[in-house]
C-alpha positions as protocol buffer text, in pm:
chain_id: "A"
residue {
  index: 1
  type: PRO
  ca { x: 5500 y: 2674 z: 5936 }
}
residue {
  index: 2
  type: ALA
  ca { x: 5691 y: 2443 z: 5706 }
}
residue {
  index: 3
  type: ASP
  ca { x: 5627 y: 2456 z: 5328 }
}
residue {
  index: 4
  type: PRO
  ca { x: 5413 y: 2169 z: 5185 }
}
residue {
  index: 5
  type: PRO
  ca { x: 5614 y: 1897 z: 5020 }
}
residue {
  index: 6
  type: ALA
  ca { x: 5662 y: 1948 z: 4648 }
}
residue {
  index: 7
  type: ILE
  ca { x: 5474 y: 1715 z: 4411 }
}
residue {
  index: 8
  type: HIS
  ca { x: 5709 y: 1459 z: 4269 }
}
residue {
  index: 9
  type: PRO
  ca { x: 5747 y: 1505 z: 3889 }
}
residue {
  index: 10
  type: ARG
  ca { x: 5668 y: 1134 z: 3836 }
}
residue {
  index: 11
  type: TRP
  ca { x: 5325 y: 1162 z: 4002 }
}
residue {
  index: 12
  type: ARG
  ca { x: 5251 y: 1476 z: 3808 }
}
residue {
  index: 13
  type: ALA
  ca { x: 5327 y: 1298 z: 3479 }
}
residue {
  index: 14
  type: GLN
  ca { x: 5107 y: 1003 z: 3578 }
}
residue {
  index: 15
  type: SER
  ca { x: 4814 y: 1236 z: 3658 }
}
residue {
  index: 16
  type: ILE
  ca { x: 4850 y: 1408 z: 3321 }
}
residue {
  index: 17
  type: LEU
  ca { x: 4862 y: 1075 z: 3137 }
}
residue {
  index: 18
  type: ALA
  ca { x: 4554 y: 948 z: 3325 }
}
residue {
  index: 19
  type: GLY
  ca { x: 4362 y: 1262 z: 3231 }
}
residue {
  index: 20
  type: VAL
  ca { x: 4464 y: 1234 z: 2867 }
}
residue {
  index: 21
  type: GLY
  ca { x: 4364 y: 866 z: 2866 }
}
residue {
  index: 22
  type: LEU
  ca { x: 4023 y: 950 z: 3008 }
}
residue {
  index: 23
  type: LEU
  ca { x: 3965 y: 1216 z: 2741 }
}
residue {
  index: 24
  type: LEU
  ca { x: 4066 y: 973 z: 2465 }
}
residue {
  index: 25
  type: ALA
  ca { x: 3829 y: 709 z: 2604 }
}
residue {
  index: 26
  type: LEU
  ca { x: 3541 y: 956 z: 2603 }
}
residue {
  index: 27
  type: PHE
  ca { x: 3635 y: 1060 z: 2250 }
}
residue {
  index: 28
  type: ALA
  ca { x: 3630 y: 696 z: 2137 }
}
residue {
  index: 29
  type: LEU
  ca { x: 3288 y: 640 z: 2294 }
}
residue {
  index: 30
  type: ALA
  ca { x: 3154 y: 925 z: 2081 }
}
residue {
  index: 31
  type: ARG
  ca { x: 3251 y: 717 z: 1772 }
}
residue {
  index: 32
  type: PRO
  ca { x: 3369 y: 1006 z: 1553 }
}
residue {
  index: 33
  type: GLN
  ca { x: 3371 y: 942 z: 1178 }
}
residue {
  index: 34
  type: TRP
  ca { x: 3524 y: 1120 z: 884 }
}
residue {
  index: 35
  type: GLY
  ca { x: 3436 y: 1109 z: 517 }
}
residue {
  index: 36
  type: VAL
  ca { x: 3164 y: 911 z: 336 }
}
residue {
  index: 37
  type: ARG
  ca { x: 3142 y: 539 z: 273 }
}
residue {
  index: 38
  type: GLU
  ca { x: 2900 y: 392 z: 20 }
}
residue {
  index: 39
  type: GLU
  ca { x: 2735 y: 61 z: 102 }
}
residue {
  index: 40
  type: LEU
  ca { x: 2511 y: -152 z: -120 }
}
residue {
  index: 41
  type: VAL
  ca { x: 2211 y: -286 z: 72 }
}
residue {
  index: 42
  type: SER
  ca { x: 2013 y: -580 z: -68 }
}
residue {
  index: 43
  type: ARG
  ca { x: 1641 y: -607 z: -4 }
}
residue {
  index: 44
  type: ARG
  ca { x: 1393 y: -873 z: -111 }
}
residue {
  index: 45
  type: GLY
  ca { x: 1032 y: -787 z: -177 }
}
residue {
  index: 46
  type: ARG
  ca { x: 734 y: -779 z: -409 }
}
residue {
  index: 47
  type: ASP
  ca { x: 571 y: -504 z: -613 }
}
residue {
  index: 48
  type: LEU
  ca { x: 205 y: -456 z: -514 }
}
residue {
  index: 49
  type: LEU
  ca { x: -13 y: -210 z: -703 }
}
residue {
  index: 50
  type: VAL
  ca { x: -342 y: -127 z: -528 }
}
residue {
  index: 51
  type: VAL
  ca { x: -621 y: -33 z: -768 }
}
residue {
  index: 52
  type: LEU
  ca { x: -895 y: 137 z: -564 }
}
residue {
  index: 53
  type: ASP
  ca { x: -1247 y: 204 z: -689 }
}
residue {
  index: 54
  type: VAL
  ca { x: -1351 y: 560 z: -593 }
}
residue {
  index: 55
  type: SER
  ca { x: -1673 y: 569 z: -794 }
}
residue {
  index: 56
  type: ARG
  ca { x: -1987 y: 709 z: -630 }
}
residue {
  index: 57
  type: SER
  ca { x: -2121 y: 359 z: -561 }
}
residue {
  index: 58
  type: MET
  ca { x: -1832 y: 316 z: -314 }
}
residue {
  index: 59
  type: LEU
  ca { x: -2005 y: 574 z: -93 }
}
residue {
  index: 60
  type: ALA
  ca { x: -2280 y: 322 z: -14 }
}
residue {
  index: 61
  type: ARG
  ca { x: -2306 y: 272 z: 363 }
}
residue {
  index: 62
  type: ASP
  ca { x: -2366 y: -103 z: 379 }
}
residue {
  index: 63
  type: LEU
  ca { x: -2017 y: -103 z: 535 }
}
residue {
  index: 64
  type: PHE
  ca { x: -1907 y: 144 z: 802 }
}
residue {
  index: 65
  type: PRO
  ca { x: -1842 y: 428 z: 741 }
}
residue {
  index: 66
  type: SER
  ca { x: -1881 y: 346 z: 370 }
}
residue {
  index: 67
  type: ARG
  ca { x: -1738 y: 98 z: 121 }
}
residue {
  index: 68
  type: LEU
  ca { x: -1459 y: 343 z: 39 }
}
residue {
  index: 69
  type: GLY
  ca { x: -1393 y: 422 z: 404 }
}
residue {
  index: 70
  type: ARG
  ca { x: -1372 y: 53 z: 486 }
}
residue {
  index: 71
  type: ALA
  ca { x: -1132 y: -5 z: 195 }
}
residue {
  index: 72
  type: LYS
  ca { x: -897 y: 265 z: 325 }
}
residue {
  index: 73
  type: VAL
  ca { x: -896 y: 119 z: 677 }
}
residue {
  index: 74
  type: ASP
  ca { x: -828 y: -230 z: 541 }
}
residue {
  index: 75
  type: LEU
  ca { x: -540 y: -101 z: 330 }
}
residue {
  index: 76
  type: LEU
  ca { x: -374 y: 32 z: 644 }
}
residue {
  index: 77
  type: ASP
  ca { x: -389 y: -322 z: 780 }
}
residue {
  index: 78
  type: LEU
  ca { x: -224 y: -448 z: 461 }
}
residue {
  index: 79
  type: VAL
  ca { x: 58 y: -193 z: 492 }
}
residue {
  index: 80
  type: ARG
  ca { x: 129 y: -310 z: 848 }
}
residue {
  index: 81
  type: ASN
  ca { x: 202 y: -658 z: 711 }
}
residue {
  index: 82
  type: LEU
  ca { x: 451 y: -550 z: 443 }
}
residue {
  index: 83
  type: ARG
  ca { x: 818 y: -639 z: 486 }
}
residue {
  index: 84
  type: GLY
  ca { x: 1033 y: -472 z: 223 }
}
residue {
  index: 85
  type: ASP
  ca { x: 762 y: -486 z: -45 }
}
residue {
  index: 86
  type: ARG
  ca { x: 695 y: -188 z: -267 }
}
residue {
  index: 87
  type: ILE
  ca { x: 336 y: -62 z: -282 }
}
residue {
  index: 88
  type: GLY
  ca { x: 163 y: 187 z: -510 }
}
residue {
  index: 89
  type: LEU
  ca { x: -187 y: 328 z: -549 }
}
residue {
  index: 90
  type: VAL
  ca { x: -417 y: 384 z: -849 }
}
residue {
  index: 91
  type: ALA
  ca { x: -763 y: 539 z: -802 }
}
residue {
  index: 92
  type: PHE
  ca { x: -1027 y: 498 z: -1071 }
}
residue {
  index: 93
  type: ARG
  ca { x: -1374 y: 604 z: -1179 }
}
residue {
  index: 94
  type: GLY
  ca { x: -1430 y: 691 z: -1545 }
}
residue {
  index: 95
  type: LYS
  ca { x: -1052 y: 714 z: -1579 }
}
residue {
  index: 96
  type: ALA
  ca { x: -768 y: 588 z: -1363 }
}
residue {
  index: 97
  type: VAL
  ca { x: -502 y: 804 z: -1196 }
}
residue {
  index: 98
  type: LEU
  ca { x: -169 y: 695 z: -1044 }
}
residue {
  index: 99
  type: LEU
  ca { x: -167 y: 864 z: -702 }
}
residue {
  index: 100
  type: CYS
  ca { x: 140 y: 693 z: -552 }
}
residue {
  index: 101
  type: PRO
  ca { x: 414 y: 520 z: -754 }
}
residue {
  index: 102
  type: LEU
  ca { x: 567 y: 201 z: -619 }
}
residue {
  index: 103
  type: THR
  ca { x: 755 y: 280 z: -299 }
}
residue {
  index: 104
  type: THR
  ca { x: 880 y: 134 z: 28 }
}
residue {
  index: 105
  type: ASP
  ca { x: 797 y: 464 z: 200 }
}
residue {
  index: 106
  type: TYR
  ca { x: 487 y: 334 z: 375 }
}
residue {
  index: 107
  type: GLY
  ca { x: 437 y: 665 z: 555 }
}
residue {
  index: 108
  type: PHE
  ca { x: 403 y: 846 z: 222 }
}
residue {
  index: 109
  type: PHE
  ca { x: 164 y: 581 z: 90 }
}
residue {
  index: 110
  type: THR
  ca { x: -50 y: 616 z: 403 }
}
residue {
  index: 111
  type: GLN
  ca { x: -55 y: 995 z: 366 }
}
residue {
  index: 112
  type: VAL
  ca { x: -173 y: 970 z: 5 }
}
residue {
  index: 113
  type: LEU
  ca { x: -434 y: 709 z: 96 }
}
residue {
  index: 114
  type: ASP
  ca { x: -573 y: 931 z: 372 }
}
residue {
  index: 115
  type: GLY
  ca { x: -661 y: 1199 z: 116 }
}
residue {
  index: 116
  type: VAL
  ca { x: -838 y: 967 z: -130 }
}
residue {
  index: 117
  type: GLY
  ca { x: -1203 y: 1043 z: -210 }
}
residue {
  index: 118
  type: ILE
  ca { x: -1441 y: 1027 z: -503 }
}
residue {
  index: 119
  type: ASP
  ca { x: -1273 y: 1334 z: -653 }
}
residue {
  index: 120
  type: SER
  ca { x: -936 y: 1155 z: -672 }
}
residue {
  index: 121
  type: ALA
  ca { x: -1016 y: 1034 z: -1025 }
}
residue {
  index: 122
  type: PRO
  ca { x: -1217 y: 1181 z: -1316 }
}
residue {
  index: 123
  type: ALA
  ca { x: -1591 y: 1115 z: -1311 }
}
residue {
  index: 124
  type: GLY
  ca { x: -1755 y: 886 z: -1563 }
}
residue {
  index: 125
  type: GLU
  ca { x: -1876 y: 531 z: -1608 }
}
residue {
  index: 126
  type: THR
  ca { x: -1679 y: 299 z: -1382 }
}
residue {
  index: 127
  type: HIS
  ca { x: -1394 y: 165 z: -1599 }
}
residue {
  index: 128
  type: ILE
  ca { x: -1211 y: -131 z: -1446 }
}
residue {
  index: 129
  type: GLY
  ca { x: -1031 y: -202 z: -1774 }
}
residue {
  index: 130
  type: ASP
  ca { x: -865 y: 141 z: -1778 }
}
residue {
  index: 131
  type: ALA
  ca { x: -765 y: 93 z: -1414 }
}
residue {
  index: 132
  type: LEU
  ca { x: -589 y: -237 z: -1492 }
}
residue {
  index: 133
  type: ARG
  ca { x: -400 y: -76 z: -1779 }
}
residue {
  index: 134
  type: LYS
  ca { x: -290 y: 214 z: -1559 }
}
residue {
  index: 135
  type: ALA
  ca { x: -160 y: -38 z: -1305 }
}
residue {
  index: 136
  type: LEU
  ca { x: 40 y: -217 z: -1575 }
}
residue {
  index: 137
  type: ASP
  ca { x: 199 y: 114 z: -1676 }
}
residue {
  index: 138
  type: ALA
  ca { x: 311 y: 171 z: -1316 }
}
residue {
  index: 139
  type: PHE
  ca { x: 520 y: -148 z: -1307 }
}
residue {
  index: 140
  type: ASP
  ca { x: 875 y: -188 z: -1432 }
}
residue {
  index: 141
  type: ALA
  ca { x: 915 y: -367 z: -1765 }
}
residue {
  index: 142
  type: ASP
  ca { x: 1088 y: -677 z: -1620 }
}
residue {
  index: 143
  type: PRO
  ca { x: 898 y: -1011 z: -1589 }
}
residue {
  index: 144
  type: GLY
  ca { x: 613 y: -1015 z: -1341 }
}
residue {
  index: 145
  type: SER
  ca { x: 644 y: -1319 z: -1110 }
}
residue {
  index: 146
  type: HIS
  ca { x: 706 y: -1085 z: -814 }
}
residue {
  index: 147
  type: LYS
  ca { x: 427 y: -844 z: -909 }
}
residue {
  index: 148
  type: ALA
  ca { x: 59 y: -833 z: -824 }
}
residue {
  index: 149
  type: ILE
  ca { x: -240 y: -605 z: -867 }
}
residue {
  index: 150
  type: ILE
  ca { x: -487 y: -570 z: -579 }
}
residue {
  index: 151
  type: LEU
  ca { x: -823 y: -454 z: -715 }
}
residue {
  index: 152
  type: ILE
  ca { x: -1061 y: -326 z: -445 }
}
residue {
  index: 153
  type: SER
  ca { x: -1411 y: -257 z: -571 }
}
residue {
  index: 154
  type: ASP
  ca { x: -1779 y: -344 z: -553 }
}
residue {
  index: 155
  type: GLY
  ca { x: -1730 y: -498 z: -896 }
}
residue {
  index: 156
  type: GLU
  ca { x: -1969 y: -274 z: -1089 }
}
residue {
  index: 157
  type: ASP
  ca { x: -1816 y: -204 z: -1430 }
}
residue {
  index: 158
  type: LEU
  ca { x: -2013 y: 20 z: -1666 }
}
residue {
  index: 159
  type: ALA
  ca { x: -1756 y: 62 z: -1944 }
}
residue {
  index: 160
  type: GLY
  ca { x: -1751 y: -305 z: -2051 }
}
residue {
  index: 161
  type: GLN
  ca { x: -1381 y: -310 z: -2145 }
}
residue {
  index: 162
  type: ILE
  ca { x: -1245 y: -562 z: -1895 }
}
residue {
  index: 163
  type: ASP
  ca { x: -1159 y: -848 z: -2132 }
}
residue {
  index: 164
  type: PRO
  ca { x: -907 y: -660 z: -2353 }
}
residue {
  index: 165
  type: ALA
  ca { x: -733 y: -536 z: -2038 }
}
residue {
  index: 166
  type: LEU
  ca { x: -721 y: -890 z: -1896 }
}
residue {
  index: 167
  type: ASP
  ca { x: -542 y: -1005 z: -2212 }
}
residue {
  index: 168
  type: GLU
  ca { x: -270 y: -746 z: -2149 }
}
residue {
  index: 169
  type: VAL
  ca { x: -242 y: -848 z: -1784 }
}
residue {
  index: 170
  type: ARG
  ca { x: -198 y: -1214 z: -1877 }
}
residue {
  index: 171
  type: GLN
  ca { x: 69 y: -1125 z: -2134 }
}
residue {
  index: 172
  type: ARG
  ca { x: 268 y: -957 z: -1855 }
}
residue {
  index: 173
  type: ASN
  ca { x: 221 y: -1261 z: -1626 }
}
residue {
  index: 174
  type: ILE
  ca { x: 83 y: -1048 z: -1341 }
}
residue {
  index: 175
  type: ALA
  ca { x: -178 y: -1189 z: -1104 }
}
residue {
  index: 176
  type: VAL
  ca { x: -478 y: -978 z: -1001 }
}
residue {
  index: 177
  type: PHE
  ca { x: -615 y: -1031 z: -651 }
}
residue {
  index: 178
  type: THR
  ca { x: -966 y: -889 z: -620 }
}
residue {
  index: 179
  type: VAL
  ca { x: -1139 y: -770 z: -304 }
}
residue {
  index: 180
  type: GLY
  ca { x: -1517 y: -734 z: -309 }
}
residue {
  index: 181
  type: LEU
  ca { x: -1688 y: -482 z: -82 }
}
residue {
  index: 182
  type: GLY
  ca { x: -2059 y: -430 z: -30 }
}
residue {
  index: 183
  type: ASP
  ca { x: -2390 y: -608 z: 4 }
}
residue {
  index: 184
  type: PRO
  ca { x: -2492 y: -844 z: -280 }
}
residue {
  index: 185
  type: ALA
  ca { x: -2852 y: -744 z: -201 }
}
residue {
  index: 186
  type: GLY
  ca { x: -2764 y: -381 z: -271 }
}
residue {
  index: 187
  type: ALA
  ca { x: -2755 y: -48 z: -89 }
}
residue {
  index: 188
  type: PRO
  ca { x: -2862 y: 307 z: -187 }
}
residue {
  index: 189
  type: VAL
  ca { x: -2593 y: 533 z: -335 }
}
residue {
  index: 190
  type: PRO
  ca { x: -2558 y: 868 z: -149 }
}
residue {
  index: 191
  type: GLN
  ca { x: -2534 y: 1192 z: -343 }
}
residue {
  index: 192
  type: ALA
  ca { x: -2225 y: 1300 z: -148 }
}
residue {
  index: 193
  type: GLU
  ca { x: -1969 y: 1158 z: 94 }
}
residue {
  index: 194
  type: THR
  ca { x: -2124 y: 1332 z: 395 }
}
residue {
  index: 195
  type: GLY
  ca { x: -2485 y: 1364 z: 282 }
}
residue {
  index: 196
  type: ARG
  ca { x: -2764 y: 1118 z: 358 }
}
residue {
  index: 197
  type: GLU
  ca { x: -2983 y: 1179 z: 54 }
}
residue {
  index: 198
  type: SER
  ca { x: -2964 y: 906 z: -209 }
}
residue {
  index: 199
  type: ILE
  ca { x: -2933 y: 940 z: -585 }
}
residue {
  index: 200
  type: THR
  ca { x: -3267 y: 871 z: -751 }
}
residue {
  index: 201
  type: PHE
  ca { x: -3369 y: 767 z: -1101 }
}
residue {
  index: 202
  type: GLU
  ca { x: -3733 y: 806 z: -1209 }
}
residue {
  index: 203
  type: GLY
  ca { x: -3826 y: 863 z: -848 }
}
residue {
  index: 204
  type: GLN
  ca { x: -3654 y: 548 z: -716 }
}
residue {
  index: 205
  type: PRO
  ca { x: -3325 y: 530 z: -517 }
}
residue {
  index: 206
  type: VAL
  ca { x: -3027 y: 408 z: -719 }
}
residue {
  index: 207
  type: VAL
  ca { x: -2901 y: 84 z: -562 }
}
residue {
  index: 208
  type: SER
  ca { x: -2548 y: -57 z: -594 }
}
residue {
  index: 209
  type: ARG
  ca { x: -2481 y: -429 z: -549 }
}
residue {
  index: 210
  type: LEU
  ca { x: -2159 y: -622 z: -494 }
}
residue {
  index: 211
  type: ASP
  ca { x: -2084 y: -807 z: -819 }
}
residue {
  index: 212
  type: HIS
  ca { x: -1914 y: -1129 z: -709 }
}
residue {
  index: 213
  type: ALA
  ca { x: -1908 y: -1275 z: -1059 }
}
residue {
  index: 214
  type: THR
  ca { x: -1702 y: -997 z: -1221 }
}
residue {
  index: 215
  type: LEU
  ca { x: -1440 y: -983 z: -947 }
}
residue {
  index: 216
  type: ARG
  ca { x: -1407 y: -1361 z: -931 }
}
residue {
  index: 217
  type: ARG
  ca { x: -1367 y: -1380 z: -1310 }
}
residue {
  index: 218
  type: ILE
  ca { x: -1087 y: -1121 z: -1309 }
}
residue {
  index: 219
  type: ALA
  ca { x: -898 y: -1309 z: -1039 }
}
residue {
  index: 220
  type: GLU
  ca { x: -936 y: -1651 z: -1198 }
}
residue {
  index: 221
  type: ALA
  ca { x: -838 y: -1524 z: -1544 }
}
residue {
  index: 222
  type: THR
  ca { x: -503 y: -1395 z: -1416 }
}
residue {
  index: 223
  type: GLY
  ca { x: -407 y: -1663 z: -1163 }
}
residue {
  index: 224
  type: GLY
  ca { x: -496 y: -1449 z: -864 }
}
residue {
  index: 225
  type: ALA
  ca { x: -759 y: -1499 z: -595 }
}
residue {
  index: 226
  type: TYR
  ca { x: -1088 y: -1339 z: -496 }
}
residue {
  index: 227
  type: LEU
  ca { x: -1142 y: -1221 z: -138 }
}
residue {
  index: 228
  type: PRO
  ca { x: -1519 y: -1161 z: -95 }
}
residue {
  index: 229
  type: ILE
  ca { x: -1519 y: -937 z: 209 }
}
residue {
  index: 230
  type: ALA
  ca { x: -1882 y: -832 z: 133 }
}
residue {
  index: 231
  type: LEU
  ca { x: -2012 y: -729 z: 478 }
}
residue {
  index: 232
  type: ALA
  ca { x: -1773 y: -943 z: 685 }
}
residue {
  index: 233
  type: HIS
  ca { x: -1496 y: -829 z: 919 }
}
residue {
  index: 234
  type: THR
  ca { x: -1215 y: -995 z: 721 }
}
residue {
  index: 235
  type: ASP
  ca { x: -911 y: -768 z: 676 }
}
residue {
  index: 236
  type: LEU
  ca { x: -649 y: -738 z: 403 }
}
residue {
  index: 237
  type: GLY
  ca { x: -377 y: -871 z: 631 }
}
residue {
  index: 238
  type: LEU
  ca { x: -533 y: -1209 z: 552 }
}
residue {
  index: 239
  type: LEU
  ca { x: -486 y: -1146 z: 179 }
}
residue {
  index: 240
  type: TYR
  ca { x: -116 y: -1078 z: 234 }
}
residue {
  index: 241
  type: ARG
  ca { x: -56 y: -1372 z: 467 }
}
residue {
  index: 242
  type: ASP
  ca { x: -248 y: -1627 z: 259 }
}
residue {
  index: 243
  type: HIS
  ca { x: -165 y: -1514 z: -94 }
}
residue {
  index: 244
  type: LEU
  ca { x: 66 y: -1219 z: -156 }
}
residue {
  index: 245
  type: ARG
  ca { x: 344 y: -1344 z: 71 }
}
residue {
  index: 246
  type: ARG
  ca { x: 367 y: -1656 z: -144 }
}
residue {
  index: 247
  type: LEU
  ca { x: 471 y: -1459 z: -450 }
}
residue {
  index: 248
  type: ALA
  ca { x: 837 y: -1484 z: -542 }
}
residue {
  index: 249
  type: ALA
  ca { x: 1031 y: -1196 z: -391 }
}
residue {
  index: 250
  type: GLN
  ca { x: 1282 y: -1003 z: -601 }
}
residue {
  index: 251
  type: GLU
  ca { x: 1620 y: -891 z: -473 }
}
residue {
  index: 252
  type: ARG
  ca { x: 1695 y: -523 z: -522 }
}
């Protein structure tokens, strides 16, 4: 039989070039990059410091599963509404503790919030004034038009040091938005988070009541607003949409 015709050199060159072109196209699609390039990203947002009451009265079950449990669920709703805002967390009882500094890492904030309980702050007489001061310390020193404190509590303050703290808050021009949880008629205070026995005094159950007056006074004194959730189904997304979003945002 006759030998097959030899491949013309021109066709061979074209095949090689087509293959090389295909490889280069695939290489380009992979978008290879070399080196490092720095880029400055601007973001606008507010600084929101949550001050959460973790005193024993927040274990009262006039809200499900408790006042504290309801506060934690509502804070998750608040986080879902944030857009570039920084958020931090202070827990307080007799003393206040900064649990989460201001951050845009909402996953980290949520993780810290999940672990909050009555042991997250030192025991003692409920001290709202110390909590407000701890919140002020967590903010940067620049002017406060883009800053706000969100105080979540049943409003019971046993230390009686709110007014001096409010003077410091006003000097920093920071608004305090207060959220009231609980029944104004009162509810028994459990001895533990999971127990059903109530604390007693002289043979009578200790009852904790939502103090509207204290929380409203704090908000009005600082140019904030009071959200009396009480026993209703209102969530903190409403607080953000109606009030916090109206604060001036700062570019970072």
